[in-house]
Coordinates of C-alpha atoms in Angstrom, one line a residue:
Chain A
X1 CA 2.4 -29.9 -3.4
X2 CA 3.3 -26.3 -4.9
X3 CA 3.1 -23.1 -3.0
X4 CA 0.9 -19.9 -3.6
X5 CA 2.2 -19.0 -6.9
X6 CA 2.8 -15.6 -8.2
X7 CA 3.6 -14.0 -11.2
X8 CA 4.9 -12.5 -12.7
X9 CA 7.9 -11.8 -10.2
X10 CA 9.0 -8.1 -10.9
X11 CA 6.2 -5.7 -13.5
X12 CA 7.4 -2.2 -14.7
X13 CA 4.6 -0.4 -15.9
X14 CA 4.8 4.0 -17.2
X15 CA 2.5 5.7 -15.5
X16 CA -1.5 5.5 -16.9
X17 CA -0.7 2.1 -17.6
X18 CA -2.5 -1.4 -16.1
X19 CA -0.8 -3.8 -14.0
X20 CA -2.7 -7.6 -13.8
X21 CA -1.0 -9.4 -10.8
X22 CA -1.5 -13.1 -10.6
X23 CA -2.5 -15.9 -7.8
X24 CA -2.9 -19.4 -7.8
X25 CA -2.9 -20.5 -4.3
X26 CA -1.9 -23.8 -3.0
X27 CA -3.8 -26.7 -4.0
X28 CA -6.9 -27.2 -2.3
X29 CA -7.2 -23.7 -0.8
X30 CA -10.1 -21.5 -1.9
X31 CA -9.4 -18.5 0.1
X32 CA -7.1 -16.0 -1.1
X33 CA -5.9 -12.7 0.3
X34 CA -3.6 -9.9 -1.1
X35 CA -1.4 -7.1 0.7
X36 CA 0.9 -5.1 0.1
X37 CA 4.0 -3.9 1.6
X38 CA 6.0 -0.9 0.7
X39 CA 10.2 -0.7 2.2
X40 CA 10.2 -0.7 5.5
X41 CA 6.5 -0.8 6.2
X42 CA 4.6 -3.8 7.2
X43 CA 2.3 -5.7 4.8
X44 CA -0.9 -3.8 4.5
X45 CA -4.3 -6.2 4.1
X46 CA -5.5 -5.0 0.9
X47 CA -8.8 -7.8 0.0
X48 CA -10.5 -11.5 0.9
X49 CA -11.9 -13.4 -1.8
X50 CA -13.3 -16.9 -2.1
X51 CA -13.8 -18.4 -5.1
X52 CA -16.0 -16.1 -7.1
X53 CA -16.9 -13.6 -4.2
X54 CA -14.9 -10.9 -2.6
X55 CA -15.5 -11.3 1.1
X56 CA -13.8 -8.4 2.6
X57 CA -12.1 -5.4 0.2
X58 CA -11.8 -2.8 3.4
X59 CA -8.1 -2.5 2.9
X60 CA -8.2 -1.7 -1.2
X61 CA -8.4 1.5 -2.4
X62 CA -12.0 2.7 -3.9
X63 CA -10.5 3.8 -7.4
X64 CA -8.5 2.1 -9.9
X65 CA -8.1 -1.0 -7.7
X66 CA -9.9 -4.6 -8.4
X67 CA -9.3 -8.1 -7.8
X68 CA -10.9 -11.2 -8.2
X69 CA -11.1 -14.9 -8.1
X70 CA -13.0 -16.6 -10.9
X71 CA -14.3 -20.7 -10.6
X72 CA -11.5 -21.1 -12.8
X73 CA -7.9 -20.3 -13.0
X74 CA -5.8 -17.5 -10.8
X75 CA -7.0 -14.6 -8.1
X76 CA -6.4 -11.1 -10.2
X77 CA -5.3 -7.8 -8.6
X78 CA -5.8 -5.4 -11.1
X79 CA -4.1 -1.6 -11.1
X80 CA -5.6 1.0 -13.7
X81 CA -3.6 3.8 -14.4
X82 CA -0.9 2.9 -12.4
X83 CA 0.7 5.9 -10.6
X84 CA 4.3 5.8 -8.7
X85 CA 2.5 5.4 -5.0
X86 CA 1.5 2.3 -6.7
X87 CA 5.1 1.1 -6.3
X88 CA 5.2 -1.9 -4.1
X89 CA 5.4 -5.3 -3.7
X90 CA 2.8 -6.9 -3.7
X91 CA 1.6 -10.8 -1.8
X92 CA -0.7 -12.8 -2.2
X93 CA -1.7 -15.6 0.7
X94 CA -4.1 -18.5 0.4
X95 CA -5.7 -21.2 3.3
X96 CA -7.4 -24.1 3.0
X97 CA -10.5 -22.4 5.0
X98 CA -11.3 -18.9 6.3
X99 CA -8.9 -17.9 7.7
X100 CA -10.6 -16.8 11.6
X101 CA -7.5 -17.4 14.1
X102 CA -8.5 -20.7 14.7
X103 CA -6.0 -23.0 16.1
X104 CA -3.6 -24.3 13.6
X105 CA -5.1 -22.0 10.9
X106 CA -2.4 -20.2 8.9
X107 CA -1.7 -18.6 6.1
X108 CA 0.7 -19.3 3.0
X109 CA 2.5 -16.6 1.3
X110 CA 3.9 -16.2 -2.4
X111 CA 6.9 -15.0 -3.3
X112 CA 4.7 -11.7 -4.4
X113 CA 5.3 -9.6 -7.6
X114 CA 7.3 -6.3 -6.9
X115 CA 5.6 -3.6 -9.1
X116 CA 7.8 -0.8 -10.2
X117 CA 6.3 2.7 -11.9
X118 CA 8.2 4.3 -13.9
Chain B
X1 CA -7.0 1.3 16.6
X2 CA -4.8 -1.4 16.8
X3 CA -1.3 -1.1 16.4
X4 CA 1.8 -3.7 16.4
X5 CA 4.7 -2.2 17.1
X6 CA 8.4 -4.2 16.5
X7 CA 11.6 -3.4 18.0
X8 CA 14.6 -2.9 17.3
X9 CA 14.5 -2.0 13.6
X10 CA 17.5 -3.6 12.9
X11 CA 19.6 -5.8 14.6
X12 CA 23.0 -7.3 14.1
X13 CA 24.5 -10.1 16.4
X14 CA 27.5 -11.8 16.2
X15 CA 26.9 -15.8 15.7
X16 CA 26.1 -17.7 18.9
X17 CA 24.8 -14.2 20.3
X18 CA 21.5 -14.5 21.9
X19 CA 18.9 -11.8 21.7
X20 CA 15.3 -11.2 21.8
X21 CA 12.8 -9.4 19.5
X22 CA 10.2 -7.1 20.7
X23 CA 6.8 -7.0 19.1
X24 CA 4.4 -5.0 21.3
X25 CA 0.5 -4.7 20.4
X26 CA -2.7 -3.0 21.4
X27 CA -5.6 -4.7 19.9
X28 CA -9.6 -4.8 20.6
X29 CA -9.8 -8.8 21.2
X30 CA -6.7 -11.0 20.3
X31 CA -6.8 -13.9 18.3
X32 CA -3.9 -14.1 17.6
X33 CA -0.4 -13.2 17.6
X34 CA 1.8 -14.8 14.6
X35 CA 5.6 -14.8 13.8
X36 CA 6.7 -14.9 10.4
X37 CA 10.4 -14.4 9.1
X38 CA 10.6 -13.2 5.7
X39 CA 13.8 -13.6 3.5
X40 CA 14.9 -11.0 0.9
X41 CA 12.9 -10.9 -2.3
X42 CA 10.6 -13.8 -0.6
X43 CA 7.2 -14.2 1.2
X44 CA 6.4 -14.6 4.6
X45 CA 6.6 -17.5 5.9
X46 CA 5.3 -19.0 8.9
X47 CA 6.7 -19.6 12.2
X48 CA 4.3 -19.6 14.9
X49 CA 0.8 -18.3 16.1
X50 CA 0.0 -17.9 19.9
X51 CA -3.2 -17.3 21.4
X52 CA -3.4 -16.3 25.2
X53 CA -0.6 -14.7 27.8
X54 CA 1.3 -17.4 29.2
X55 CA 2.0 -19.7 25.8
X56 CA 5.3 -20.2 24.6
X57 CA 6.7 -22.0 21.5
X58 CA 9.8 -23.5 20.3
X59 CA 11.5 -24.0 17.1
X60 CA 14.7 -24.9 16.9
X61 CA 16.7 -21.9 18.0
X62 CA 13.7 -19.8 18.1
X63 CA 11.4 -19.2 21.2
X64 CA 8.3 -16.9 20.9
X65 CA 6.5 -15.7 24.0
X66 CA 3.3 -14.1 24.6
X67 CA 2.1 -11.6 27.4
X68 CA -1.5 -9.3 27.2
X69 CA 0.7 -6.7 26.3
X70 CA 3.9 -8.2 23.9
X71 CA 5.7 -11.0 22.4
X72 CA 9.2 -11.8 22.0
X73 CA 11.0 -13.3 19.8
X74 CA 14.3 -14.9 21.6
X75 CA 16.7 -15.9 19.4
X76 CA 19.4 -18.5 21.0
X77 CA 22.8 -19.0 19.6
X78 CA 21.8 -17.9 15.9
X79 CA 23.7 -18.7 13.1
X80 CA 24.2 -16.4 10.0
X81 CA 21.4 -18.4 8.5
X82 CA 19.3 -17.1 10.9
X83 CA 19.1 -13.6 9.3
X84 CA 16.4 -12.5 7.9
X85 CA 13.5 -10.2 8.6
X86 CA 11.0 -11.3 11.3
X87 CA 7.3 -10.1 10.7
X88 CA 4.6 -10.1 13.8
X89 CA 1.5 -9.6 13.1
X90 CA -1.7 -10.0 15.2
X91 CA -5.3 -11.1 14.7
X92 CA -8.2 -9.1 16.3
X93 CA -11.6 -10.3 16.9
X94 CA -12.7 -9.0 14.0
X95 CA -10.6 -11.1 11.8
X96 CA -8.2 -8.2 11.1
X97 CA -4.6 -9.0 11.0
X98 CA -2.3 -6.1 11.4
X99 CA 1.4 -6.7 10.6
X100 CA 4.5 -4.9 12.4
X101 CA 7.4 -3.6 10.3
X102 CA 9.7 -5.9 11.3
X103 CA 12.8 -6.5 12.4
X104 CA 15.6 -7.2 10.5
X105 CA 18.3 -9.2 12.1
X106 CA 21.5 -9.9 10.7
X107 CA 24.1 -13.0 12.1
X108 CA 27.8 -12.3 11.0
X109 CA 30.1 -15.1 11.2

């Protein structure tokens, strides 16, 4: 049973540019979640989708940032105009159901995609 | 607001050196309080979730324990393989999960 899968692993992108980020969480989850951690910060909760609907984007920022998770195929975070703040790395994390703090609920990273701007 | 807070930064033991991590919290309603150790280059990956003051767990060399105010991580008799960083993070009622900074312990031989 594979992991959360994300790619690609390392993105340079110039400045103005777009960055696609991909997710395909583990088999049988339909509930992916994205942050993002910058060096020596903690992972910052960026956005909750289920399949089709975001469920929570409180964490991403209002401009140039979107993400999704169509019927079929990988979650998408999406960067327009990439500035150098935008420099990070970059998880995704996927459960099997919402994930509430229910016992035994917990969440499985990918390896995430470190995005560099140049 | 809630806030997790990890300390020390950094820590470096010698192997078979026991030691403890800090992770203290203020949160509106806990759900949860969850361990992760996160490798270089790698993402988090689960260790343990507690849920009320009182609860321990055990993995191996690792122990986590929970009070209303912080968790520790007690680390007994690592081995160099043991290094890595260790992420808390906690759950509020709302569903939010706030993550710590970590702490990043390194085991010499």
């Amino acid at each position: 049973n594979a992991g959360v899968m994300q790619n690609p692993r390392h993105l340079v992108r110039r400045r103005g540019q777009e960055a696609r980020l991909r997710c395909s969480p583990m088999k049988g989850h339909s509930h992916v979640y994205w942050y993002r951690q910058l060096p020596e910060e903690g992972l910052k909760f960026m956005v909750y989708l289920q399949k089709e609907n975001i469920i929570d984007e409180s964490g991403m920022p209002k401009e140039r940032f979107s993400a999704e998770f169509p019927k079929e195929g990988p979650s998408i975070l999406r960067i327009q105009q990439v500035v150098r703040g935008d420099s990070a790395a970059y998880f995704c994390a996927s459960s099997p159901r919402p994930f509430m703090g229910a016992r035994n609920e917990k969440l499985f990273f990918g390896s995430g995609t470190q995005l560099s701007v140049l | 607001e809630d806030q997790v807070t990890q300390s020390p930064e950094a820590l470096r033991l010698q192997e078979g050196e026991s030691s403890s991590l800090n992770c203290s919290y203020t949160v509106s309603g806990l759900r949860g309080l969850f361990w992760y150790r996160q490798d270089p280059g790698k993402g988090p990956e689960f260790l343990f979730t507690l849920y009320s003051a009182g609860e321990e767990k055990e993995k191996e060399r690792l122990k986590a324990t929970l009070t209303k105010k912080e968790s520790f991580l007690h680390i007994t008799a690592p081995k160099p393989e043991d290094s890595a960083t260790y992420l808390c993070a906690v759950q509020a009622e709302n569903n939010d999960m706030r993550f710590g900074a970590g702490t990043r312990l390194t085991v010499k031989p």
